[in-house]
Amino acid sequence: MQLALAALPILLTNGKLYTRTLVIKDAIHQPDGYPINGIGVYDLEDTVPIVRHGGGVSGNDTLKTVKALPGPEIRVKHGDQVRITVVNEMADASTSVHWHGLHQNGSQWSDGVAFITQCPTAPGGHFVYEFNASQNPGTFFYHSHSVTQYDAGLTGAFIIEARNLSEDTIHQKYNYSKDEVVHLMDWVHVSYIEGQQKYLSRVGIVPNFKPDYSFWPVQSILINGRGQFDCGFPVWNGTHQETRWITQEDCDVVNRHSWPYLQTGTGFKNYTPGIGQSNGQCQPIREPYMGKCTTPNETQASTFDCPAGKMIRLRFINSAAGLPFALWADRHIFTVVALDGRDVTPVNVSVVLIAIGQRIDVILSCNQDAKFNYKMFASYSEAWYPGSAYKLPGCWNATLFPDVPPPGNAQTYAIIKYTSSSGEIATQTKTPEVSVYNMTTRYRHYYQSLGPRSMYLPMFFFDNLTSDPPLEAPPAVKRIQVAMRSHNNIPGFWNKSCPEAPPEAPGDACSWQGMNFEWYSMNNRSTPARVATVPYLPTPILLSNYLGVNETTWIAPLEITLEYDPVDPIVYEIIIVNHEDQTHPMHFHGFSLYRIGYGYWTTPTQLNGWKTSTYNSSRKWRKDHMVNGNFRYVPKEHGLPELNETMNNSLWVDSITLPPRGFVVLRIRADNPGAWYVHCHMDLHLVAKMALILKVAYKNGTIDLPEPPDNYPVCGSVGMYSEVKKAMRRECNEDNNDFSAGELAAIILGGFIALSLIVFVLLFWRCPVTTGSQENGASVAPDIELNPKESKAERGVETPR
């Protein structure tokens, strides 16, 4: 789709309207030295040819060379009206863009979730997202909410700034001189389509095919779109290590014996895992198809200016597909000042732990020797990772193989670049005091700098954060429990504990042919496989509710309705119970919630200073605490408030971590009507439907929504919502509430299937009565109300917009 140059984004001088156009294109990225196809996000101006029809040859255009990973950073002022047009110029993929952390109260159509709030934007199409930046100033981001596209690069920062520094509460405390985004991603060397297909495809689809969680292990981690990769992995060749590509045969060794055995020739060789278990996860790493792999050097790392004697603000955003991160800066301390776009009481830490979807703002004091630069590291955090470190490369035990020090987890670094008070720029980088391996193992389970007690590390980190100013969580009127369970195909052939080819007999101990690798259920409901219908018209849930037609249900296995009372919003308590020994980062659309607390649904134990839970607890404990397989929650047993009690020093969050075989307690004020996605932010788990929908609606099920914008696209080839209104006006003005067979056939043949069905539904309602108003001598139908719900008076409540 071609847009005129006149549509270039501008920021009006009055600061009231912010407009921008983002163009989504297929792209080739090389952020860590390995070239691979992905998705790029560009400003419209960067897609306009700088030379058109070069040499007089039509189409011989020259474009700018623009870094498009991550996408352009968007900064708006608090209270701005934001209008962002997203143009899809990908060759064959639809898309949608979600504004992570923004509640979209009053602009529900712009939440950007395919098949919930909008139809996905088809290639050549565009979608206008419009909303007010009325939320508190803070750190947010945008990303695709279609399949696993944001893993390939469709993501970027979205910052709401205070209107001036005097209203910036963090600047008033710290007077920082720089404000920088630290956008974090994990990165794999397979296309997002390949990775998704490997995870979702069923056992036995082709001979010797092994479905797997294809985004573990990652090949590198990116800070602002830059990382480091050694163009291969160190592998033991019998006498020494050599760096080379990883084959499927290598992965068979890892699955069976572990990464340390592949990389050092020792350790775990004779350990045989049980059926469905593994000594290590591994994906083949091929020589790149798109070009030559080149190992980046320090000059290609991302940099952050640090004026000596000053302070800088760093906004950490974790937009990874599958990994939480640990971050630290050599010889520096972070002061945590905000979480998920909300101020917190400042806490000094050596290492920041950040789950997927979270945003954490820190202050860094530039108080080291200004003659040097310093490295800031990002590595995956073992504290969240299921299983032990031997399941990933680079983490062998140094006592087993002392001649080659372990490099540690997948990692990257950026440069904290010092400038002295006299203006001299440092040119040398200090050697880090502590290695990556030692840092990640030091903070594997026990965060010593935060307190004396042992605690499961990720939860302990957030235990020490409270909202600023203090936040009191109100009592709730109803408790809702959501049980999240994982299911798998017990693929014993995966680690060679079963035959190479899985048997076809259902019920075999190894695996079932034709079944998925793993899937998830919410309250014992899982999403069934979709059956294609002709015509297939998956109207978004929000539009279906607005039009009063049956809602699409396949996008999530569970829908929970919270009653909407616009006068006195109801507070609910939600408990999410994790029946798996792996943590999950859950994100709520449409809301910030009160974090009440967490606990474990089995007997808590201490293991290496790490509070975890023992699944094989006593029969008595299970009898006392599980009812029909579900967790029996007794607040006082976990030191948490009763339903009718308030809680002091709560925390505003929209992204939370579920502890392994544990639970999180949250409270939500149901003051934002809509259909809101709640899901695991590990992208493959999301496509496996670890998700539910919170429907905030009146008692009769209708959602109090504004009318869709005229430029809201309707699924199919219809065009915009305005065309639906025009069609209905035309039919009603002609006093014809039915299409003739010829008219309907013409509409279908013309590609207007969705329009015909929607208008057909609309025409079952009463046509609006025209007022006889005249315009240019013609009778004009007034604006019509498409929502067939009862009037506000009939509902008995006032519903101001």
XYZ file of N, CA and C in Angstrom, residues 103-281:
537
model
N -4.158 0.713 29.002
C -5.443 0.108 29.354
C -6.490 0.276 28.272
N -6.366 1.267 27.420
C -7.324 1.520 26.335
C -8.752 1.685 26.852
N -8.888 2.325 28.004
C -10.219 2.602 28.542
C -10.868 3.704 27.712
N -11.929 3.371 26.997
C -12.569 4.292 26.085
C -12.076 4.153 24.656
N -11.019 3.372 24.457
C -10.493 3.137 23.096
C -10.232 1.641 22.913
N -11.208 0.857 23.344
C -11.042 -0.603 23.355
C -10.724 -1.175 21.982
N -11.179 -0.513 20.912
C -10.950 -1.025 19.559
C -9.467 -0.976 19.186
N -8.645 -0.276 19.973
C -7.237 -0.103 19.645
C -6.309 -0.980 20.477
N -6.841 -1.988 21.173
C -5.961 -2.835 21.992
C -5.059 -3.710 21.137
N -5.471 -4.000 19.916
C -4.563 -4.620 18.961
C -4.386 -6.112 19.072
N -5.439 -6.846 19.444
C -5.352 -8.306 19.529
C -6.203 -8.922 18.432
N -5.545 -9.633 17.529
C -6.260 -10.237 16.410
C -7.361 -11.167 16.920
N -8.555 -10.987 16.368
C -9.754 -11.789 16.628
C -10.378 -11.522 17.992
N -9.810 -10.623 18.767
C -10.480 -10.191 20.000
C -10.962 -8.757 19.843
N -10.052 -7.850 19.514
C -10.462 -6.451 19.364
C -10.451 -5.991 17.914
N -9.861 -6.754 17.027
C -9.815 -6.338 15.628
C -9.600 -7.541 14.716
N -9.886 -7.354 13.458
C -9.445 -8.307 12.451
C -7.960 -8.050 12.202
N -7.178 -9.090 11.959
C -5.771 -8.837 11.626
C -5.670 -8.022 10.341
N -4.671 -7.161 10.294
C -4.470 -6.306 9.132
C -3.782 -7.103 8.038
N -4.447 -7.255 6.907
C -3.938 -8.071 5.809
C -2.821 -7.340 5.079
N -1.981 -8.079 4.341
C -0.952 -7.424 3.525
C -1.576 -6.373 2.606
N -0.963 -5.200 2.578
C -1.490 -4.103 1.794
C -2.510 -3.253 2.531
N -2.925 -3.698 3.714
C -3.900 -2.940 4.485
C -3.248 -2.078 5.547
N -4.073 -1.361 6.279
C -3.559 -0.547 7.370
C -4.618 -0.470 8.463
N -4.170 -0.121 9.663
C -5.069 0.026 10.805
C -4.642 1.284 11.550
N -5.615 2.108 11.926
C -5.332 3.330 12.670
C -5.642 3.082 14.150
N -4.613 3.112 14.974
C -4.769 2.971 16.424
C -4.839 4.374 17.022
N -5.944 4.666 17.693
C -6.099 6.000 18.273
C -6.539 5.872 19.724
N -5.836 6.565 20.595
C -6.136 6.513 22.022
C -5.520 7.728 22.692
N -5.916 7.957 23.930
C -5.370 9.073 24.698
C -4.341 8.556 25.687
N -3.220 9.242 25.763
C -2.143 8.851 26.691
C -2.451 9.415 28.069
N -3.584 9.023 28.605
C -4.058 9.571 29.874
C -3.569 8.772 31.074
N -2.955 7.621 30.832
C -2.386 6.868 31.946
C -1.209 7.611 32.533
N -0.805 7.149 33.712
C 0.340 7.761 34.366
C 1.569 7.700 33.456
N 2.426 8.714 33.505
C 3.675 8.631 32.745
C 4.460 7.388 33.140
N 5.050 6.728 32.149
C 5.784 5.504 32.449
C 6.281 4.818 31.200
N 6.783 3.597 31.392
C 7.426 2.822 30.338
C 6.488 1.717 29.859
N 6.238 1.683 28.560
C 5.372 0.696 27.939
C 6.057 0.250 26.645
N 5.418 -0.618 25.886
C 5.979 -0.963 24.584
C 4.883 -1.493 23.679
N 5.197 -1.596 22.411
C 4.247 -2.152 21.450
C 4.849 -3.400 20.827
N 3.985 -4.302 20.397
C 4.463 -5.525 19.745
C 3.317 -6.171 18.991
N 3.675 -7.007 18.053
C 2.652 -7.744 17.312
C 1.904 -8.667 18.255
N 0.604 -8.807 17.991
C -0.181 -9.808 18.718
C -0.791 -10.792 17.730
N -0.008 -11.101 16.701
C -0.395 -12.116 15.725
C 0.696 -13.178 15.684
N 0.301 -14.407 15.891
C 1.210 -15.565 15.965
C 2.472 -15.174 16.734
N 3.654 -15.533 16.240
C 4.890 -15.250 16.996
C 5.716 -14.164 16.310
N 5.058 -13.150 15.775
C 5.753 -12.150 14.975
C 6.672 -11.249 15.785
N 6.338 -10.999 17.048
C 7.215 -10.065 17.755
C 8.572 -10.698 18.056
N 8.644 -12.031 18.016
C 9.943 -12.701 18.160
C 10.865 -12.349 16.999
N 10.274 -11.990 15.850
C 11.053 -11.712 14.647
C 11.387 -10.238 14.487
N 10.939 -9.399 15.447
C 11.340 -8.006 15.400
C 10.220 -6.992 15.438
N 8.953 -7.412 15.465
C 7.861 -6.451 15.429
C 7.565 -5.981 16.857
N 8.411 -5.102 17.351
C 8.290 -4.587 18.707
C 9.065 -3.290 18.820
N 8.659 -2.443 19.764
C 9.350 -1.182 19.992
C 8.866 -0.545 21.282
N 9.590 0.451 21.760
C 9.265 1.107 23.025
C 8.174 2.161 22.823
N 7.320 2.303 23.833
C 6.307 3.355 23.867
C 6.410 4.015 25.240
N 6.794 5.279 25.262
C 7.047 5.986 26.505
C 6.053 7.128 26.650
N 5.405 7.202 27.815
C 4.592 8.366 28.157
C 5.413 9.218 29.121
N 5.760 10.409 28.680
C 6.532 11.330 29.504
C 5.597 12.300 30.218
N 6.046 12.789 31.364
C 5.324 13.872 32.026
C 5.336 15.094 31.108
N 4.328 15.941 31.238
C 4.246 17.094 30.341
C 5.441 18.035 30.526
N 6.003 18.072 31.714
C 7.227 18.830 31.940
C 7.968 18.193 33.103
N 9.239 18.559 33.275
C 10.081 17.906 34.282
C 9.578 18.154 35.697
N 8.882 19.258 35.911
C 8.377 19.524 37.257
C 7.287 18.532 37.651
N 6.668 17.853 36.664
C 5.649 16.848 36.947
C 6.219 15.429 36.898
N 7.498 15.307 36.575
C 8.162 14.001 36.526
C 8.626 13.649 37.933
N 7.895 12.749 38.595
C 8.175 12.449 40.002
C 9.555 11.820 40.190
N 10.013 11.060 39.215
C 11.331 10.425 39.345
C 12.433 11.447 39.114
N 12.233 12.333 38.157
C 13.237 13.379 37.918
C 13.337 14.308 39.124
N 12.235 14.561 39.781
C 12.275 15.419 40.959
C 13.117 14.813 42.072
N 13.180 13.497 42.134
C 13.976 12.835 43.172
C 15.444 12.716 42.778
N 15.712 12.499 41.488
C 17.068 12.119 41.088
C 17.722 13.070 40.083
N 16.974 13.965 39.495
C 17.555 14.942 38.569
C 18.464 14.263 37.538
N 17.965 13.205 36.924
C 18.782 12.476 35.960
C 19.026 13.324 34.715
N 20.203 13.099 34.090
C 20.587 13.901 32.930
C 20.303 13.201 31.605
N 20.116 11.894 31.624
C 19.825 11.115 30.419
C 18.656 10.184 30.697
N 17.871 9.937 29.659
C 16.717 9.044 29.770
C 16.783 8.084 28.590
N 17.131 6.813 28.853
C 17.402 5.855 27.784
C 16.541 4.608 27.932
N 16.115 4.060 26.799
C 15.420 2.770 26.762
C 16.439 1.651 26.594
N 16.270 0.587 27.365
C 17.083 -0.627 27.221
C 16.116 -1.730 26.809
N 15.990 -1.934 25.501
C 15.003 -2.869 24.957
C 15.650 -4.247 24.831
N 15.114 -5.222 25.552
C 15.712 -6.559 25.659
C 14.916 -7.573 24.848
N 15.641 -8.390 24.096
C 15.022 -9.470 23.333
C 15.910 -10.705 23.418
N 15.309 -11.893 23.353
C 16.102 -13.091 23.089
C 16.029 -13.368 21.592
N 17.003 -14.107 21.074
C 17.126 -14.201 19.624
C 17.557 -15.606 19.238
N 16.838 -16.190 18.294
C 17.171 -17.523 17.797
C 17.443 -17.436 16.303
N 18.163 -18.432 15.800
C 18.592 -18.403 14.404
C 17.756 -19.318 13.521
N 16.456 -19.299 13.786
C 15.481 -19.884 12.870
C 14.386 -18.851 12.696
N 13.705 -18.873 11.575
C 12.633 -17.916 11.361
C 11.489 -18.196 12.327
N 10.715 -17.158 12.610
C 9.609 -17.332 13.553
C 8.607 -18.347 13.032
N 8.456 -18.442 11.715
C 7.530 -19.426 11.150
C 8.050 -20.843 11.397
N 9.352 -21.065 11.184
C 9.930 -22.387 11.450
C 9.786 -22.768 12.918
N 10.123 -21.830 13.793
C 10.042 -22.121 15.218
C 8.644 -22.439 15.670
N 7.696 -21.661 15.197
C 6.307 -21.897 15.558
C 5.820 -23.238 15.020
N 6.207 -23.536 13.795
C 5.748 -24.781 13.180
C 6.322 -25.993 13.901
N 7.581 -25.898 14.317
C 8.188 -27.037 15.008
C 7.488 -27.309 16.331
N 7.067 -26.255 17.005
C 6.412 -26.411 18.301
C 4.986 -26.928 18.155
N 4.265 -26.415 17.161
C 2.845 -26.736 17.043
C 2.562 -28.001 16.237
N 3.522 -28.427 15.408
C 3.267 -29.603 14.577
C 3.160 -30.860 15.425
N 2.439 -31.824 14.899
C 2.101 -33.013 15.674
C 3.099 -34.141 15.460
N 3.183 -34.979 16.450
C 4.112 -36.104 16.412
C 3.801 -36.997 15.214
N 4.851 -37.396 14.502
C 4.701 -38.328 13.403
C 4.269 -37.698 12.100
N 4.291 -36.351 12.021
C 3.835 -35.703 10.795
C 4.740 -36.056 9.622
N 6.031 -36.228 9.898
C 6.979 -36.791 8.932
C 7.907 -37.713 9.717
N 8.558 -38.673 9.081
C 9.436 -39.598 9.810
C 10.556 -38.857 10.540
N 10.803 -39.287 11.768
C 11.902 -38.785 12.597
C 11.750 -37.320 12.999
N 10.571 -36.762 12.846
C 10.347 -35.388 13.271
C 10.152 -35.330 14.782
N 10.838 -34.384 15.435
C 10.725 -34.202 16.878
C 10.165 -32.815 17.176
N 8.920 -32.706 17.553
C 8.434 -31.397 17.993
C 9.168 -30.980 19.266
N 9.284 -29.696 19.477
C 10.077 -29.222 20.600
C 9.708 -27.773 20.878
N 10.074 -27.303 22.083
C 9.968 -25.879 22.387
C 11.134 -25.205 21.684
N 10.872 -24.665 20.505
C 11.928 -24.325 19.557
C 12.660 -23.031 19.878
N 12.205 -22.262 20.865
C 12.905 -21.024 21.217
C 13.830 -21.207 22.415
N 14.072 -22.457 22.834
C 15.079 -22.778 23.854
C 16.030 -23.800 23.266
N 17.316 -23.661 23.427
C 17.986 -22.487 23.982
C 18.110 -21.388 22.928
N 18.190 -20.148 23.390
C 18.393 -19.036 22.467
C 19.863 -18.978 22.067
N 20.122 -18.364 20.928
C 21.508 -18.228 20.483
C 22.148 -16.946 21.016
N 21.342 -15.923 21.238
C 21.909 -14.700 21.798
C 20.810 -13.868 22.433
N 21.229 -12.833 23.132
C 20.327 -11.868 23.750
C 20.680 -10.505 23.173
N 19.659 -9.686 22.938
C 19.861 -8.402 22.293
C 19.537 -7.259 23.247
N 20.395 -6.246 23.248
C 20.129 -4.982 23.925
C 19.996 -3.929 22.844
N 18.806 -3.372 22.721
C 18.517 -2.398 21.669
C 18.927 -2.912 20.292
N 18.622 -4.182 20.044
C 18.832 -4.762 18.721
C 20.252 -5.162 18.413
N 21.115 -5.270 19.433
C 22.491 -5.676 19.189
C 22.921 -6.711 20.218
N 23.623 -7.741 19.729
C 24.101 -8.798 20.603
C 25.397 -9.372 20.078
N 25.831 -10.455 20.706
C 27.092 -11.090 20.315
C 26.875 -12.593 20.151
N 27.411 -13.119 19.053
C 27.338 -14.552 18.775
C 28.655 -14.979 18.151
N 29.175 -16.118 18.575
C 30.507 -16.566 18.145
C 30.490 -17.376 16.857
N 29.388 -17.320 16.109
C 29.274 -18.075 14.856
C 29.557 -19.554 15.082
N 28.863 -20.114 16.026
C 28.995 -21.524 16.364
C 29.016 -21.717 17.867
N 29.130 -22.991 18.275
C 29.201 -23.333 19.687
C 30.456 -24.159 19.948
N 31.078 -23.997 21.129
C 32.209 -24.855 21.469
C 31.747 -26.294 21.697
N 32.318 -27.219 20.956
C 31.955 -28.641 21.023
C 33.232 -29.456 21.190
N 33.197 -30.482 22.039
C 34.343 -31.345 22.303
C 34.532 -32.325 21.142
N 35.734 -32.316 20.559
C 35.983 -33.193 19.402
C 36.788 -34.431 19.763
N 36.966 -34.674 21.059
C 37.721 -35.838 21.526
C 39.027 -35.469 22.179
N 39.598 -34.332 21.769
C 40.848 -33.871 22.379
C 40.775 -32.433 22.867
N 39.936 -31.637 22.232
C 39.818 -30.242 22.631
C 38.488 -29.688 22.099
N 38.184 -28.462 22.503
C 36.967 -27.824 22.025
C 37.221 -27.124 20.695
N 36.217 -27.208 19.834
C 36.239 -26.450 18.593
C 34.888 -25.795 18.403
N 34.876 -24.621 17.806
C 33.622 -23.908 17.569
C 33.085 -24.282 16.194
N 31.856 -24.775 16.174
C 31.241 -25.190 14.906
C 29.732 -25.127 15.032
N 29.059 -25.401 13.910
C 27.603 -25.411 13.908
C 27.080 -26.668 14.582
N 25.834 -26.589 15.060
C 25.214 -27.692 15.791
C 24.302 -28.470 14.851
N 24.519 -29.782 14.782
C 23.729 -30.648 13.909
C 22.609 -31.328 14.690
N 21.717 -31.990 13.964
C 20.667 -32.752 14.625
C 21.265 -33.895 15.428
N 22.373 -34.479 14.925
C 23.043 -35.548 15.663
C 23.601 -35.018 16.979
N 24.130 -33.790 16.970
C 24.592 -33.172 18.217
C 23.435 -33.023 19.199
N 22.302 -32.614 18.687
C 21.144 -32.448 19.563
C 20.691 -33.781 20.150
N 20.814 -34.850 19.387
C 20.494 -36.175 19.939
C 21.387 -36.480 21.137
N 22.665 -36.104 21.038
C 23.601 -36.311 22.154
C 23.185 -35.467 23.351
N 22.829 -34.220 23.105
C 22.422 -33.336 24.196
C 21.154 -33.857 24.855
N 20.159 -34.247 24.060
C 18.922 -34.776 24.627
C 19.183 -35.973 25.524
N 20.145 -36.774 25.106
C 20.414 -38.014 25.834
C 21.380 -37.832 26.999
N 22.399 -36.987 26.788
C 23.491 -36.936 27.766
C 23.741 -35.572 28.392
N 23.346 -34.471 27.785
C 23.509 -33.127 28.334
C 24.456 -32.288 27.491
N 24.317 -30.971 27.639
C 25.232 -30.030 27.005
C 26.655 -30.167 27.536
N 26.875 -30.320 28.865
C 28.264 -30.472 29.321
C 28.990 -31.630 28.645
N 28.278 -32.728 28.389
C 28.933 -33.858 27.739
C 29.307 -33.525 26.300
N 28.410 -32.833 25.576
C 28.724 -32.455 24.202
C 29.879 -31.460 24.163
N 29.926 -30.555 25.134
C 30.898 -29.471 25.074
C 32.218 -29.765 25.781
N 32.216 -30.732 26.705
C 33.453 -31.014 27.459
C 33.864 -32.472 27.423
N 32.971 -33.355 26.958
C 33.293 -34.780 26.924
C 33.153 -35.467 28.255
N 32.588 -34.806 29.238
C 32.441 -35.418 30.548
C 31.154 -34.923 31.192
N 30.722 -35.624 32.209
C 29.568 -35.195 32.971
C 28.250 -35.667 32.389
N 27.442 -36.353 33.191
C 26.065 -36.738 32.874
C 25.958 -37.792 31.769
N 27.090 -38.359 31.338
C 26.997 -39.284 30.222
C 26.137 -40.494 30.549
N 26.267 -41.007 31.749
C 25.593 -42.251 32.085
C 24.232 -42.047 32.739
N 23.803 -40.802 32.803
C 22.501 -40.547 33.391
C 21.421 -40.729 32.339
N 20.451 -41.578 32.636
C 19.352 -41.829 31.703
C 18.083 -41.190 32.240
N 17.573 -40.199 31.563
C 16.348 -39.552 32.031
C 15.151 -40.462 31.840
N 14.084 -40.139 32.548
C 12.872 -40.913 32.400
C 12.125 -40.527 31.136
N 11.076 -41.267 30.868
C 10.256 -40.976 29.696
C 9.693 -39.557 29.807
N 9.837 -38.805 28.729
C 9.335 -37.447 28.706
C 10.280 -36.424 29.295
N 11.444 -36.880 29.819
C 12.418 -35.956 30.373
C 13.615 -35.848 29.449
N 14.510 -34.915 29.795
C 15.662 -34.693 28.938
C 16.807 -34.167 29.760
N 18.019 -34.469 29.310
C 19.200 -33.906 29.947
C 19.553 -32.553 29.370
N 18.910 -32.146 28.307
C 19.232 -30.860 27.712
C 18.340 -30.567 26.531
N 18.065 -29.304 26.319
C 17.284 -28.887 25.161
C 18.235 -28.344 24.109
